[in-house]
Every structure is written in C-alpha cells, then in structure tokens.
mmCIF file of C-alpha atoms in Angstrom:
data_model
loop_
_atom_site.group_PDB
_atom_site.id
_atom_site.type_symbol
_atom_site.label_atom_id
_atom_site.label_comp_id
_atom_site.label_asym_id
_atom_site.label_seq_id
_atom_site.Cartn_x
_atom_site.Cartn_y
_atom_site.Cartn_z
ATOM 1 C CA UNK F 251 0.000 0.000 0.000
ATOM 2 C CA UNK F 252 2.711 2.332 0.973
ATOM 3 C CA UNK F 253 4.740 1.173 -2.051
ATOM 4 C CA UNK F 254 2.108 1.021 -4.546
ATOM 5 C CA UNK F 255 -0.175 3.758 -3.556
ATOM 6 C CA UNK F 256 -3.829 3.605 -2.872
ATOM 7 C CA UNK F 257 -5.245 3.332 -6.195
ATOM 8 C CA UNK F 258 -3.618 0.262 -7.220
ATOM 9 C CA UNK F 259 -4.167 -1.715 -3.768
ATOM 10 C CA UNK F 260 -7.163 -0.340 -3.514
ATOM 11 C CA UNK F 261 -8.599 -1.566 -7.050
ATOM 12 C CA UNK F 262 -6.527 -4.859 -6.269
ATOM 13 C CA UNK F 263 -8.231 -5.494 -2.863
ATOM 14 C CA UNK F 264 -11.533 -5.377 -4.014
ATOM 15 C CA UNK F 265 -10.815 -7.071 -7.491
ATOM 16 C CA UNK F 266 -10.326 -9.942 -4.768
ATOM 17 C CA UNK F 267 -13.304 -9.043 -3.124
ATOM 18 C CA UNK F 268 -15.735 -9.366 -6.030
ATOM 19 C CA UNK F 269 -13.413 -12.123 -7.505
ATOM 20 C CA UNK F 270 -13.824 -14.219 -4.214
ATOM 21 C CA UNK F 271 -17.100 -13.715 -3.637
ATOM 22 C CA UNK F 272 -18.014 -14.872 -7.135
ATOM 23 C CA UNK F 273 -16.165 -18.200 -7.111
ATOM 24 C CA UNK F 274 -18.326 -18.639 -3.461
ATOM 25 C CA UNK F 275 -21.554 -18.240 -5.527
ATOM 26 C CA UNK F 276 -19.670 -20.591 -8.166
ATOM 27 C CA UNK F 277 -19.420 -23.168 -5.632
ATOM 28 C CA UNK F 278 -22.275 -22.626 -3.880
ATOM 29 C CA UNK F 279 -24.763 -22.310 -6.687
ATOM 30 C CA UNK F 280 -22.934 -25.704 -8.872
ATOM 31 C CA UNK F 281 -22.896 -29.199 -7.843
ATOM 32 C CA UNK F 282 -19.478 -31.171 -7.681
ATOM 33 C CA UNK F 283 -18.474 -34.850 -7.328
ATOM 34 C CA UNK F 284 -15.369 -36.329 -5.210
ATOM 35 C CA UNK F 285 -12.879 -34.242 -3.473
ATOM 36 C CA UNK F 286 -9.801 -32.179 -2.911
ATOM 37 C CA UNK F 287 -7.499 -32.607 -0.095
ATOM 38 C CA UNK F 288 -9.378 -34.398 1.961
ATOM 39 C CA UNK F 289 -12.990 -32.219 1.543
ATOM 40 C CA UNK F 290 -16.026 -32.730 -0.907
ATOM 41 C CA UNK F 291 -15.214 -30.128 -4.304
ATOM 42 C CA UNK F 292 -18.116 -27.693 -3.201
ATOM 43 C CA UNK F 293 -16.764 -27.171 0.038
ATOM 44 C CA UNK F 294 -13.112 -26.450 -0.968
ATOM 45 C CA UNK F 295 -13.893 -24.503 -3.845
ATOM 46 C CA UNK F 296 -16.425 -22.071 -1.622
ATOM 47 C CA UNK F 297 -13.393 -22.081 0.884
ATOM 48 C CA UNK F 298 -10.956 -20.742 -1.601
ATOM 49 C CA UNK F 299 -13.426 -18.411 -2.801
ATOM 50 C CA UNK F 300 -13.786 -17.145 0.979
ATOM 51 C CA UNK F 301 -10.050 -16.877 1.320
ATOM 52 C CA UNK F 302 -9.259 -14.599 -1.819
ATOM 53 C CA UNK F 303 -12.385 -12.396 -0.547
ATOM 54 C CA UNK F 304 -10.672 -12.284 3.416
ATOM 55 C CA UNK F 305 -7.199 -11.430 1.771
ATOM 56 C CA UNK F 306 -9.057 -8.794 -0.346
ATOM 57 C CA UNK F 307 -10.912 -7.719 2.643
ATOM 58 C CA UNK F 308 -8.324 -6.906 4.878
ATOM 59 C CA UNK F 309 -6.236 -5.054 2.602
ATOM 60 C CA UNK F 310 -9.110 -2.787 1.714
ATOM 61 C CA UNK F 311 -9.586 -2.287 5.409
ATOM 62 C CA UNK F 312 -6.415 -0.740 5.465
ATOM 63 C CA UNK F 313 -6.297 0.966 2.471
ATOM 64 C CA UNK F 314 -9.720 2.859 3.178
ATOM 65 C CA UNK F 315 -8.337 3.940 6.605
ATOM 66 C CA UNK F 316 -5.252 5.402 4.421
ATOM 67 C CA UNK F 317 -7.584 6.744 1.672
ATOM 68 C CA UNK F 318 -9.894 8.885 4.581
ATOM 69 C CA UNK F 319 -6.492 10.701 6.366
ATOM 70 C CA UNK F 320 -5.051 11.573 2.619
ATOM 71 C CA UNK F 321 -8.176 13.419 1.953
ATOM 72 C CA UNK F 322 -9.631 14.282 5.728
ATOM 73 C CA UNK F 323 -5.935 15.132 7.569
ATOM 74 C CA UNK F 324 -6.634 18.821 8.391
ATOM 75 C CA UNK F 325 -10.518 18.498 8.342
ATOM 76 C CA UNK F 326 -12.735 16.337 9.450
ATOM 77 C CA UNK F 327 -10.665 13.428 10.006
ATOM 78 C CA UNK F 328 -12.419 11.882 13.285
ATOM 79 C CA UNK F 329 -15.616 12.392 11.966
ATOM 80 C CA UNK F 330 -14.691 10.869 8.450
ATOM 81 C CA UNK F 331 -13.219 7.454 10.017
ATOM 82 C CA UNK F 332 -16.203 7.478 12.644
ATOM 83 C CA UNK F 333 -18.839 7.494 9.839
ATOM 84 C CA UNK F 334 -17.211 4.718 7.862
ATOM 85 C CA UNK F 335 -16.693 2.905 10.912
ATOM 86 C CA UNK F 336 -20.358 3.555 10.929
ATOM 87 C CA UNK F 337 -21.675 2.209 7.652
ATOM 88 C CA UNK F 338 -19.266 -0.845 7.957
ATOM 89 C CA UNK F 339 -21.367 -2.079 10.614
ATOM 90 C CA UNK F 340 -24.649 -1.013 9.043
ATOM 91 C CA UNK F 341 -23.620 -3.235 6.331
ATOM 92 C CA UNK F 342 -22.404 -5.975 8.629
ATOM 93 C CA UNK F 343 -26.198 -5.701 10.476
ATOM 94 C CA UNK F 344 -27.638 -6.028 7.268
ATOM 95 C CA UNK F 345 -26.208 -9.199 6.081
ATOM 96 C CA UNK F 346 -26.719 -10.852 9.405
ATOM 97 C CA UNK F 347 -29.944 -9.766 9.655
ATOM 98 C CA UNK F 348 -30.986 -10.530 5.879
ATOM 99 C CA UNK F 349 -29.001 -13.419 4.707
ATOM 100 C CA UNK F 350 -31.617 -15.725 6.053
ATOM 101 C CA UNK F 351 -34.887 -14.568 4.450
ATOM 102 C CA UNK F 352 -33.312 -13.469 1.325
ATOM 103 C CA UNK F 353 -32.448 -17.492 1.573
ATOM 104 C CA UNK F 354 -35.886 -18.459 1.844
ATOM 105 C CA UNK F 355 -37.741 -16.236 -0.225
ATOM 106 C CA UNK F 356 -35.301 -17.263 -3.043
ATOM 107 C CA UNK F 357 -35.817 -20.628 -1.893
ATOM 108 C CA UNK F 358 -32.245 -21.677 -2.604
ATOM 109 C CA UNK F 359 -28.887 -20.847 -0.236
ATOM 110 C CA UNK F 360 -26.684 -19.046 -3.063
ATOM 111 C CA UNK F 361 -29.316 -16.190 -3.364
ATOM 112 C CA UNK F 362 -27.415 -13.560 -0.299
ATOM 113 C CA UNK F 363 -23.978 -14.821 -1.457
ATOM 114 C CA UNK F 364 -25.203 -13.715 -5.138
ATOM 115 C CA UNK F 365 -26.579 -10.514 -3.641
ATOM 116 C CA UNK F 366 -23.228 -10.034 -1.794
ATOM 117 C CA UNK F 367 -20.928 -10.743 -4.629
ATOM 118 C CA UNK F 368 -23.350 -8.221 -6.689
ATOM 119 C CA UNK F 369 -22.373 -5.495 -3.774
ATOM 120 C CA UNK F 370 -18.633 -6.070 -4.239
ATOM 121 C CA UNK F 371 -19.183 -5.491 -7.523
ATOM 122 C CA UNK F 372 -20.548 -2.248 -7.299
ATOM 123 C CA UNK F 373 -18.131 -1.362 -4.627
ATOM 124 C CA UNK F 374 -15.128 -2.214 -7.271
ATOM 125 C CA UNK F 375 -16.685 0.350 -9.691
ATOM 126 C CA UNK F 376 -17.063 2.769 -6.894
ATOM 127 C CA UNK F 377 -13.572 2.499 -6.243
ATOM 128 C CA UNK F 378 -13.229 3.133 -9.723
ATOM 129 C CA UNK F 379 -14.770 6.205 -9.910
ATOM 130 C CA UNK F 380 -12.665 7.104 -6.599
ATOM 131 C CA UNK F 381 -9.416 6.863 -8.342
ATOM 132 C CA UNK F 382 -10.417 9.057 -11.123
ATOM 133 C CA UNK F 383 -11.340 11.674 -8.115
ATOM 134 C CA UNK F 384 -8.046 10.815 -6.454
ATOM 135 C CA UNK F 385 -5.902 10.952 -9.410
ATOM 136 C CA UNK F 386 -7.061 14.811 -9.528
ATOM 137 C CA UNK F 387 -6.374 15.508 -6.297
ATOM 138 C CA UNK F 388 -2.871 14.626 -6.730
ATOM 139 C CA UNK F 389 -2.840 16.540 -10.095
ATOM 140 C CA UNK F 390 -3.977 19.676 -8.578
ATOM 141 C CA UNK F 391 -1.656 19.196 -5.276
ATOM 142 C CA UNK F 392 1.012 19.307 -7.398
ATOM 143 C CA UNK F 393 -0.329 22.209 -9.690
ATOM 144 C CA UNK F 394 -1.157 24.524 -6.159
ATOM 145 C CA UNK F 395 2.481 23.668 -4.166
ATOM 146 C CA UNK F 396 5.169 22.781 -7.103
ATOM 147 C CA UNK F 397 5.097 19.007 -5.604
ATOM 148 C CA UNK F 398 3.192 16.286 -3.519
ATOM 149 C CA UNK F 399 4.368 14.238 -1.261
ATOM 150 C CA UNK F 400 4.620 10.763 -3.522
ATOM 151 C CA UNK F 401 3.743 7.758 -1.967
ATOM 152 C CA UNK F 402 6.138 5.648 -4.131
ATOM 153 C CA UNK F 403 8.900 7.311 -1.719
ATOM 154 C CA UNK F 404 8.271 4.759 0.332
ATOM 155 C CA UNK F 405 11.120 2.701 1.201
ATOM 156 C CA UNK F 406 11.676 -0.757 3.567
ATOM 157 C CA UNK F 407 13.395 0.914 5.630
ATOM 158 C CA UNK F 408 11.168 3.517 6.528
ATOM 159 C CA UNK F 409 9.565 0.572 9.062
ATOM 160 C CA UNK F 410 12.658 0.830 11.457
ATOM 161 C CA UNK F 411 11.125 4.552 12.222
ATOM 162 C CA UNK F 412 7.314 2.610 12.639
ATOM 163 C CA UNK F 413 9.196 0.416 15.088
ATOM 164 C CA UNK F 414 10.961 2.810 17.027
ATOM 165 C CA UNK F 415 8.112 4.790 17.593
ATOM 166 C CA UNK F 416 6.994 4.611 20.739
ATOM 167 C CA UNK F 417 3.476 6.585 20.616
ATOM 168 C CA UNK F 418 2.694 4.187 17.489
ATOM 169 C CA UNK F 419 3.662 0.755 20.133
ATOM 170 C CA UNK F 420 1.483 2.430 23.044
ATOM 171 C CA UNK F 421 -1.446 2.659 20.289
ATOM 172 C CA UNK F 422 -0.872 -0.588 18.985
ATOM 173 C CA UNK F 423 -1.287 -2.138 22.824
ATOM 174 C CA UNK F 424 -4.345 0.124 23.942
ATOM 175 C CA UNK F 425 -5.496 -1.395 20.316
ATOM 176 C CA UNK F 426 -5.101 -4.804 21.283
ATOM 177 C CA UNK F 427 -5.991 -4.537 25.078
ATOM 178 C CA UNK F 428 -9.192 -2.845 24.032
ATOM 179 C CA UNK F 429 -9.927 -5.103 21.298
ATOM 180 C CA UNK F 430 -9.379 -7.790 23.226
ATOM 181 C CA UNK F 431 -11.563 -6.876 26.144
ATOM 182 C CA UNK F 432 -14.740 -6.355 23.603
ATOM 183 C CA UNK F 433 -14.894 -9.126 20.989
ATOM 184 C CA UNK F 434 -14.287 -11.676 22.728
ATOM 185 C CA UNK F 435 -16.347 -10.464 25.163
ATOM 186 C CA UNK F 436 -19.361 -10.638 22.890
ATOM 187 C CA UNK F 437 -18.852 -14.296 21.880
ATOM 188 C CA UNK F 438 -19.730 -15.279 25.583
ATOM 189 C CA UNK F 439 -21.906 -12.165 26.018
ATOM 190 C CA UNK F 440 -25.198 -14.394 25.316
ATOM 191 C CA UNK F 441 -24.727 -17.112 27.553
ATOM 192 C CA UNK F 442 -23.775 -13.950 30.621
ATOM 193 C CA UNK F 443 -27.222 -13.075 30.148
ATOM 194 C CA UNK F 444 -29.171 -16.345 30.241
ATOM 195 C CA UNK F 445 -26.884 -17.703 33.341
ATOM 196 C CA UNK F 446 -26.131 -14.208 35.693
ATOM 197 C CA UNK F 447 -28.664 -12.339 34.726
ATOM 198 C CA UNK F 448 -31.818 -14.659 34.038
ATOM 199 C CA UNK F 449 -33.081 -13.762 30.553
ATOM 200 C CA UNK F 450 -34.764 -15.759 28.717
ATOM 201 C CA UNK F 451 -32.844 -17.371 25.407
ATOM 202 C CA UNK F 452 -35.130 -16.071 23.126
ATOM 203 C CA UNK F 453 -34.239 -12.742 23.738
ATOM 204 C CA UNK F 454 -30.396 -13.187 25.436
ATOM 205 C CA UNK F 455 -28.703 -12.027 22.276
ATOM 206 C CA UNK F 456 -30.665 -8.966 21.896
ATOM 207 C CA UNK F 457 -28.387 -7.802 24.806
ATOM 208 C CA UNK F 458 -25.205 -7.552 23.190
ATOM 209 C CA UNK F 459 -27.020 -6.641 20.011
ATOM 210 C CA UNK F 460 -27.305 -3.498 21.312
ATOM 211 C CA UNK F 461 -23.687 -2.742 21.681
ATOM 212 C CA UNK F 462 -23.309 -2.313 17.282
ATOM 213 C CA UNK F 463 -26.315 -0.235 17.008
ATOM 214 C CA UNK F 464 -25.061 2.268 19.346
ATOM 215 C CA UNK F 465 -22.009 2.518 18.140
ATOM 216 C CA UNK F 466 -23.593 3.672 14.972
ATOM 217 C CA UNK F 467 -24.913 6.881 16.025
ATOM 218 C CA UNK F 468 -21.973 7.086 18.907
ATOM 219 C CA UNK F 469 -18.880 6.589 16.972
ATOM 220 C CA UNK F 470 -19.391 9.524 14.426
ATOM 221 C CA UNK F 471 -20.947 11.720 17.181
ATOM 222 C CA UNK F 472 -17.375 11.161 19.143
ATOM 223 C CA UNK F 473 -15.299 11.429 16.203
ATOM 224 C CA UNK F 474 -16.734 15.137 15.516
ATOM 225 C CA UNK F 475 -16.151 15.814 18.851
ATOM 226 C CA UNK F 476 -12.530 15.258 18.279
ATOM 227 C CA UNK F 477 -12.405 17.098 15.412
ATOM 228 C CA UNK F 478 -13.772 20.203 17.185
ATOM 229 C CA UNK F 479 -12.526 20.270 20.692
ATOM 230 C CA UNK F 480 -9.077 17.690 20.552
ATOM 231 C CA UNK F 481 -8.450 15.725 23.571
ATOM 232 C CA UNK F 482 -7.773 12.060 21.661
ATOM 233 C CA UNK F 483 -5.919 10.727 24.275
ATOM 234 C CA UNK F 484 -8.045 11.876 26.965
ATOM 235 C CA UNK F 485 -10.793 10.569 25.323
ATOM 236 C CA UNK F 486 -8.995 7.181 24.739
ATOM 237 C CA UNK F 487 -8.553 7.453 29.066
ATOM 238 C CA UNK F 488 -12.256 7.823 29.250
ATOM 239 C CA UNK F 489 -12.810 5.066 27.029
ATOM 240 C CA UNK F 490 -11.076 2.859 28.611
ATOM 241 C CA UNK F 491 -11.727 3.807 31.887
ATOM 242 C CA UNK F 492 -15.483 3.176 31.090
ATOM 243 C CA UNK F 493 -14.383 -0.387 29.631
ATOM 244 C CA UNK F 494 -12.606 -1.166 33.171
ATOM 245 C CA UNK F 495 -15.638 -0.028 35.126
ATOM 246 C CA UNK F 496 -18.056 -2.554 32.966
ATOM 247 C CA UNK F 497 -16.342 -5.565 33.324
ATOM 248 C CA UNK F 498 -15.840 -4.906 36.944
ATOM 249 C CA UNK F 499 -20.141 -4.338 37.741
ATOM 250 C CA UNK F 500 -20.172 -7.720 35.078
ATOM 251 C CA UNK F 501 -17.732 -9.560 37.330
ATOM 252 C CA UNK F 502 -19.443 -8.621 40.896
ATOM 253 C CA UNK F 503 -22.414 -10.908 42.349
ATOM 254 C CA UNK F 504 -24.531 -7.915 42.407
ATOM 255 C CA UNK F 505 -28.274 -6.782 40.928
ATOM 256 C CA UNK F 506 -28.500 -10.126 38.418
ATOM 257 C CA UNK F 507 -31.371 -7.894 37.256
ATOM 258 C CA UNK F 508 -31.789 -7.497 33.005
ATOM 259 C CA UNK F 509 -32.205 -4.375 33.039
ATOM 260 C CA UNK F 510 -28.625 -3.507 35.111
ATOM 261 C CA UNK F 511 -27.076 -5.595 32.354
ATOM 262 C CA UNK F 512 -28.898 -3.563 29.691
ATOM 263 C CA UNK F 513 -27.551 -0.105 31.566
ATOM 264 C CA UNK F 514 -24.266 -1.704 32.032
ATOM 265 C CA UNK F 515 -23.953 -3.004 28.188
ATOM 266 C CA UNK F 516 -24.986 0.959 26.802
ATOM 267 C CA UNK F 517 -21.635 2.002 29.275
ATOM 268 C CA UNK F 518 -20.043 -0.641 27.147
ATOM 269 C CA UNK F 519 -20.911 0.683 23.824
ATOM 270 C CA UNK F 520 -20.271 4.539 25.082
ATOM 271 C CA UNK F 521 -16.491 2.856 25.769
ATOM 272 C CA UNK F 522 -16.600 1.603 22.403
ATOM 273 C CA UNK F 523 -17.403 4.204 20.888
ATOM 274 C CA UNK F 524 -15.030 6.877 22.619
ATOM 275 C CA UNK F 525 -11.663 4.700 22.176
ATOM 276 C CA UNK F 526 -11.419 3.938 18.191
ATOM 277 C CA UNK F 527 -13.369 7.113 17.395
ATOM 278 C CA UNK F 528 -10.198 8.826 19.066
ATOM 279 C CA UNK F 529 -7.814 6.042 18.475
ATOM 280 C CA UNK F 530 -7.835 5.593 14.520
ATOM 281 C CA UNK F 531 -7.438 9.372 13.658
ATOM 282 C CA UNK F 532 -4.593 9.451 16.213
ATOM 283 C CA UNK F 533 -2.257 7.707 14.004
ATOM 284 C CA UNK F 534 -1.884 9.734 11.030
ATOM 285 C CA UNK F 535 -0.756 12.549 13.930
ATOM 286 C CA UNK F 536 2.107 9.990 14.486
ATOM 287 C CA UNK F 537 2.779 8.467 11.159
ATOM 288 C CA UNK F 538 3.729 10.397 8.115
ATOM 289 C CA UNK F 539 1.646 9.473 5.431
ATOM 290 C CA UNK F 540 3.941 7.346 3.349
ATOM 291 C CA UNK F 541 4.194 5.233 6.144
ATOM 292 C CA UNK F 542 0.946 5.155 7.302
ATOM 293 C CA UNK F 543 -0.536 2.144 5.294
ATOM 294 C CA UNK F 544 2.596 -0.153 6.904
ATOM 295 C CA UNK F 545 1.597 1.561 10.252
ATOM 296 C CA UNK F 546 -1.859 0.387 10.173
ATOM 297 C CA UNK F 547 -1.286 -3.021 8.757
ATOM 298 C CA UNK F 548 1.126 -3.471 11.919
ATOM 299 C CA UNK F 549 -1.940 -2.546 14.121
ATOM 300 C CA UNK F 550 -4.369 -4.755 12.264
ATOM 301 C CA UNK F 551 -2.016 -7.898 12.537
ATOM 302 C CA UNK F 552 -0.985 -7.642 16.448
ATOM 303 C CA UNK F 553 -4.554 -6.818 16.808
ATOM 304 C CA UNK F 554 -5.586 -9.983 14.882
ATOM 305 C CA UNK F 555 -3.323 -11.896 17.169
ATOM 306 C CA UNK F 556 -5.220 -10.811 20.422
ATOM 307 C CA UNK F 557 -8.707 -12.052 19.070
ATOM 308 C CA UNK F 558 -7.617 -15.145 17.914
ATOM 309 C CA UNK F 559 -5.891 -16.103 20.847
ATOM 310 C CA UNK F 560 -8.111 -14.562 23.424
ATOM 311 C CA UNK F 561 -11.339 -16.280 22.808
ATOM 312 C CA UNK F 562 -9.650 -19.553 23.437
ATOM 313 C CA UNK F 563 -7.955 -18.181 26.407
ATOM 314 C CA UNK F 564 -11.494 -17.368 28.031
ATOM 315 C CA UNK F 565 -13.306 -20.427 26.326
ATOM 316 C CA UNK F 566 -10.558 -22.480 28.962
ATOM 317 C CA UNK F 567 -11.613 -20.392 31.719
ATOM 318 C CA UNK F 568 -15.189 -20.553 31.402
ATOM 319 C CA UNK F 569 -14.655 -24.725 31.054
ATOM 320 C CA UNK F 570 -13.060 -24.505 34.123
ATOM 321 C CA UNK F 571 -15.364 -22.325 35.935
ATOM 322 C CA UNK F 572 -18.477 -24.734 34.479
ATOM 323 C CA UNK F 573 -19.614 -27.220 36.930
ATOM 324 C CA UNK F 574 -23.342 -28.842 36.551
ATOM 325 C CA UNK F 575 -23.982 -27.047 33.432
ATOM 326 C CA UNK F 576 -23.902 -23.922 35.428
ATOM 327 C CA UNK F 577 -20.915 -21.223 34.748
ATOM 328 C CA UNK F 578 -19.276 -19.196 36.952
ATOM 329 C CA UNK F 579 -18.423 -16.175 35.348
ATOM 330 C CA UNK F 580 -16.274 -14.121 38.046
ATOM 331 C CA UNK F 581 -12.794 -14.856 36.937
ATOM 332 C CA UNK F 582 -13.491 -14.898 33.233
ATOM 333 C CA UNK F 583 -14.909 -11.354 33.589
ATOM 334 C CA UNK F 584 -12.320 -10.500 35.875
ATOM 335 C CA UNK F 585 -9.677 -11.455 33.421
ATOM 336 C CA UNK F 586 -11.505 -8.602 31.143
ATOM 337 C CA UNK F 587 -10.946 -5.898 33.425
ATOM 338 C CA UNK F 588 -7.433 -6.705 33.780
ATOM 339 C CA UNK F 589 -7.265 -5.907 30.177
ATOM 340 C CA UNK F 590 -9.179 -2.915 30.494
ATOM 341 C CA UNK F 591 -7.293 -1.766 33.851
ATOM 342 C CA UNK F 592 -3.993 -2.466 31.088
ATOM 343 C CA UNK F 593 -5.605 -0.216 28.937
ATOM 344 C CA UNK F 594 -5.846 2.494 31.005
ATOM 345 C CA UNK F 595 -2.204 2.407 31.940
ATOM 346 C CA UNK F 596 -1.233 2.921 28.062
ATOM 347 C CA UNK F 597 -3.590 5.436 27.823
ATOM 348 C CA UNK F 598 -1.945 7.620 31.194
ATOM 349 C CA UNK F 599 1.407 6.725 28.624
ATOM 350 C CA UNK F 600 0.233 7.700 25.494
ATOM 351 C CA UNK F 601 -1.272 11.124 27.313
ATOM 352 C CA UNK F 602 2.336 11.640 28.977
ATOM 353 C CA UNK F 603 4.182 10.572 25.679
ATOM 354 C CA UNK F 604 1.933 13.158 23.796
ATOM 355 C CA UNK F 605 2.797 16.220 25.937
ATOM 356 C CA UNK F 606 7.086 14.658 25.491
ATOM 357 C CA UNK F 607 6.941 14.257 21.890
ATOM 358 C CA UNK F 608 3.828 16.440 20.760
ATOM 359 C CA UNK F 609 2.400 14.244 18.766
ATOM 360 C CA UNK F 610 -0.490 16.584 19.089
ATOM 361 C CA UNK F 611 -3.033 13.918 20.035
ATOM 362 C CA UNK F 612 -4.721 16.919 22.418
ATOM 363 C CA UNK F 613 -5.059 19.121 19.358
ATOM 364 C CA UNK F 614 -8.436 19.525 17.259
ATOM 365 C CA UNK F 615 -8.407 17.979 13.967
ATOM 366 C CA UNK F 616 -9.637 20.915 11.877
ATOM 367 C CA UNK F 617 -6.906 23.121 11.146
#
C-alpha cells in the first residue's frame, strides 16, 4: 500500500473481493463430485473463494483507513473514520440480519452470497470512480504547491522509524488490550445473560445486540467531537476507563437484574465508541503518510493476534469455571478488566508521551 499507492491496492483489494465472492456463488450455486485434499469439491472450492475475498478484505480495510487521512488530515478526520466505521457495521447488520430470508424467499442458499458478490461489484466500480477523483487531487496538489508528497517514496526501511516509535507501540497495545476486552467479550456475552442475569434465550442475544447499534450513532458523534474540541488521548482514558468499570459491575455478584445488564452493556458501547473514534485518527498525527498504510497493517495484525488467541484463552476459563452445566463467570470477567485496567495504563502513557513528543493527540483535527 505504501509502495504502490492507494489506487492500485485499492482496485486490487476489491478485485479480490468481487473475484472471491463470485467463485463462493460458483461453488455454492454448482454441484461437484469427489474431493480435494481431503474435503467434498463444493466445500473447498467455496473455501478458496472465501479466502481470496478475506485477503481482499483486509487489505481494503487498510487501504480505506489510508484513503480517509489523505483526503480528511486537516478536516474532518475523526468524523470521516467514525462514519465509515459507521456504515461498515450497518452493512455488517444487514447481512446478518438478511441473509436468512433473502435465503428463503429465493428458496435456494446461493441467493445472499449472489446478492453479496453483486455489492462487491458495485463497490469495485465505486472504487473506480474514486481513483479518477483521487488521481485529480494529486494533479492539482502538485499544480497549487510545485510538488506532492509521492507515496512511491516509500522505502523498507522507513519501518525501522514505525518500530521505534513509541506513541505508534502504546497505540498498537491500547489497540489490542481494548480489542481484546470487547470481541471476545461478545462471543460469551449471550450465555452472561441467560446464566447471571436470568433472561430468557429467546431474547439473550438482543443484549449484546445493542452494543453495534449504538455505536452507529456514537462513533461519528465522538469522532466530531474530536475534530472540534481535541483531547484524543483523553478521550482514549475515558474510554477505557469506562471499559474497566463494565467488566468490573459484570464480574461482581450484584443486581442479576436485566435491566442492570442492559444499563451496564450501553456504558459498554459509550467505551466503544469513545476509544477507536479517538484512536484511529490518532495515528496519522504519528505516522507520516507514506508510512501510514505499513503503520496500520502493523496494528491490524498484532490486533488480529489478540482475538484469535483470546477467545480460546477465556473459552478455557469458562470450562473450568463450568460445573453442573452452570458457569461461573467471576474470573473470566475478571480477566476482562485486567485488560481494560492495562488499557488504562497505556492510555496515562500515550497522554504523557503526547505532551514529550507532541504528537499533538490533544489538538483539534480541523486546522
């Protein structure tokens, strides 16, 4: 990305996208006889169709978080990343929510992963368009100032600056501590509710259904208020602050009530809200832009790590806090908090590295 530039990863990563997503339908929509390596045709050609779209997915990931701070550094950058942040999960809610009836009005299982492929298609063109848009940006950066800051400067060893960094290491932790504390969180969120807090299964998941919804209107709203007023890495404290405080009322054996879990669970999407609507924007402040796709691909992959390895870390815990099909979940949600109380320190850091190095993290984004 940093090499290439953002039009040509771009227009790659979602060339996988659509490609992947296709050969899913391929596989999914065709019938096949024997196998390959072990696994019936269908299934491993709909997993290598999956794979090419995650590869493609990723990369985009990044490259749209580089593509908003090239155009929004000076601006609205907050509010920029909060609203995409913001439509990501609209879009996530929407296939979850429709994948199912599109299925059965349809009448057949390929229809949502034909309507999905269809979307990645018109997201490729869209890109398209973009990079017509972006190439004239360039164009007239270079016509206003003499020159623009290429991003084919880029050179391998510009990552021994990423690493030495240390405001870009205490973001990358407070990423993965905060990450960490949330997601995984969310896979045992369900069962919480039905054991601690007697709701009824129907309804359990509704809970924790409410944390991706708020964070809709929430993330944007924050992200704004950076823009305006500064104070990322106080707002990053707060964050994670609130995260520590919500895991602790979760671990104690107090008011197993619904609606305390419901209160409790909005505190957890405020703290979700205030950290990566803060967090994100901070690290073009830190990063110079021809580094800043490498930067966030460092993030993504240490942040991967934690919620791979996490959910199997509590997932041990919670077997061995199960006894007579009833779970204990104290020390599970106590092990939470610790990640949140972690957070907090790298936040009191990141505040004291910003007022050492001036990274500027306290400064509004609209210059």
């Amino acid at each position: 990305l940093d090499k290439m530039g953002v039009r040509f990863t771009g227009l790659m990563s979602t060339a996988l996208m659509f490609a992947g997503a296709a050969i899913k339908w391929y596989a999914v929509n065709s019938t096949f006889t024997g196998e390959i390596v072990g696994l019936p045709t269908q299934v491993a050609v709909a997993c290598l169709g999956f794979a090419i779209y995650g590869m493609g997915c990723e990369i985009a990931g990044i490259t749209v978080t580089k593509v908003i701070a090239k155009w929004f550094t000076g601006h609205e950058l907050a509010l920029a990343m909060g609203l995409q942040v913001a439509l990501a999960r609209v879009g996530t809610a929407c296939a979850l929510f429709f994948a199912l009836p599109v299925a059965q009005y349809f009448g057949i299982v390929s229809a949502p992963v034909m309507i999905g492929a269809s979307a990645l298609c018109i997201g490729m063109l869209s890109y398209i368009v973009y990079c017509v848009m972006d190439k004239k940006l360039d164009a007239s950066a270079t016509t206003a100032e003499g020159v623009t800051e290429s991003e084919e400067q880029f050179k391998m060893s510009d990552l021994k600056l990423i690493f030495c960094n240390k405001g870009f290491w205490l973001i990358t932790l407070l990423c993965l501590m905060f990450y960490s504390a949330v997601f995984p969180f969310l896979k045992f969120a369900t069962n919480l509710m039905i054991i601690k807090y007697n709701v009824s299964p129907d309804v359990a998941g509704m809970i924790p259904g409410l944390l991706p919804f708020g964070t809709i209107l929430l993330t944007p709203l924050f992200g704004s208020m950076y823009d305006k007023m500064g104070k990322g890495a106080t707002l990053m404290l707060i964050g994670s602050t609130l995260l520590t405080v919500v895991h602790v009322l979760f671990a104690l054996p107090v008011m197993n009530i619904w609606w305390f879990a419901v209160i409790v669970m909005i505190l957890l999407g405020i703290a979700f809200s205030l950290v990566p609507s803060a967090m994100w924007p901070s690290v073009p402040k830190i990063i110079p832009m021809k580094q800043l796709g490498s930067a966030y691909a460092i993030i993504f992959y240490i942040q991967n790590i934690g919620l791979s390895m996490v959910p199997v870390l509590i997932g041990n815990v919670i077997q061995s806090c199960t006894s007579n099909g009833t779970t204990d979940y104290t020390l599970p949600m106590a092990i939470f908090a610790g990640f949140g109380v972690i957070a907090v320190i790298i936040s009191l850091l990141l505040l004291k590295a910003d007022k050492k190095y001036n990274y500027g993290l306290e400064q509004k984004n609209e210059k």
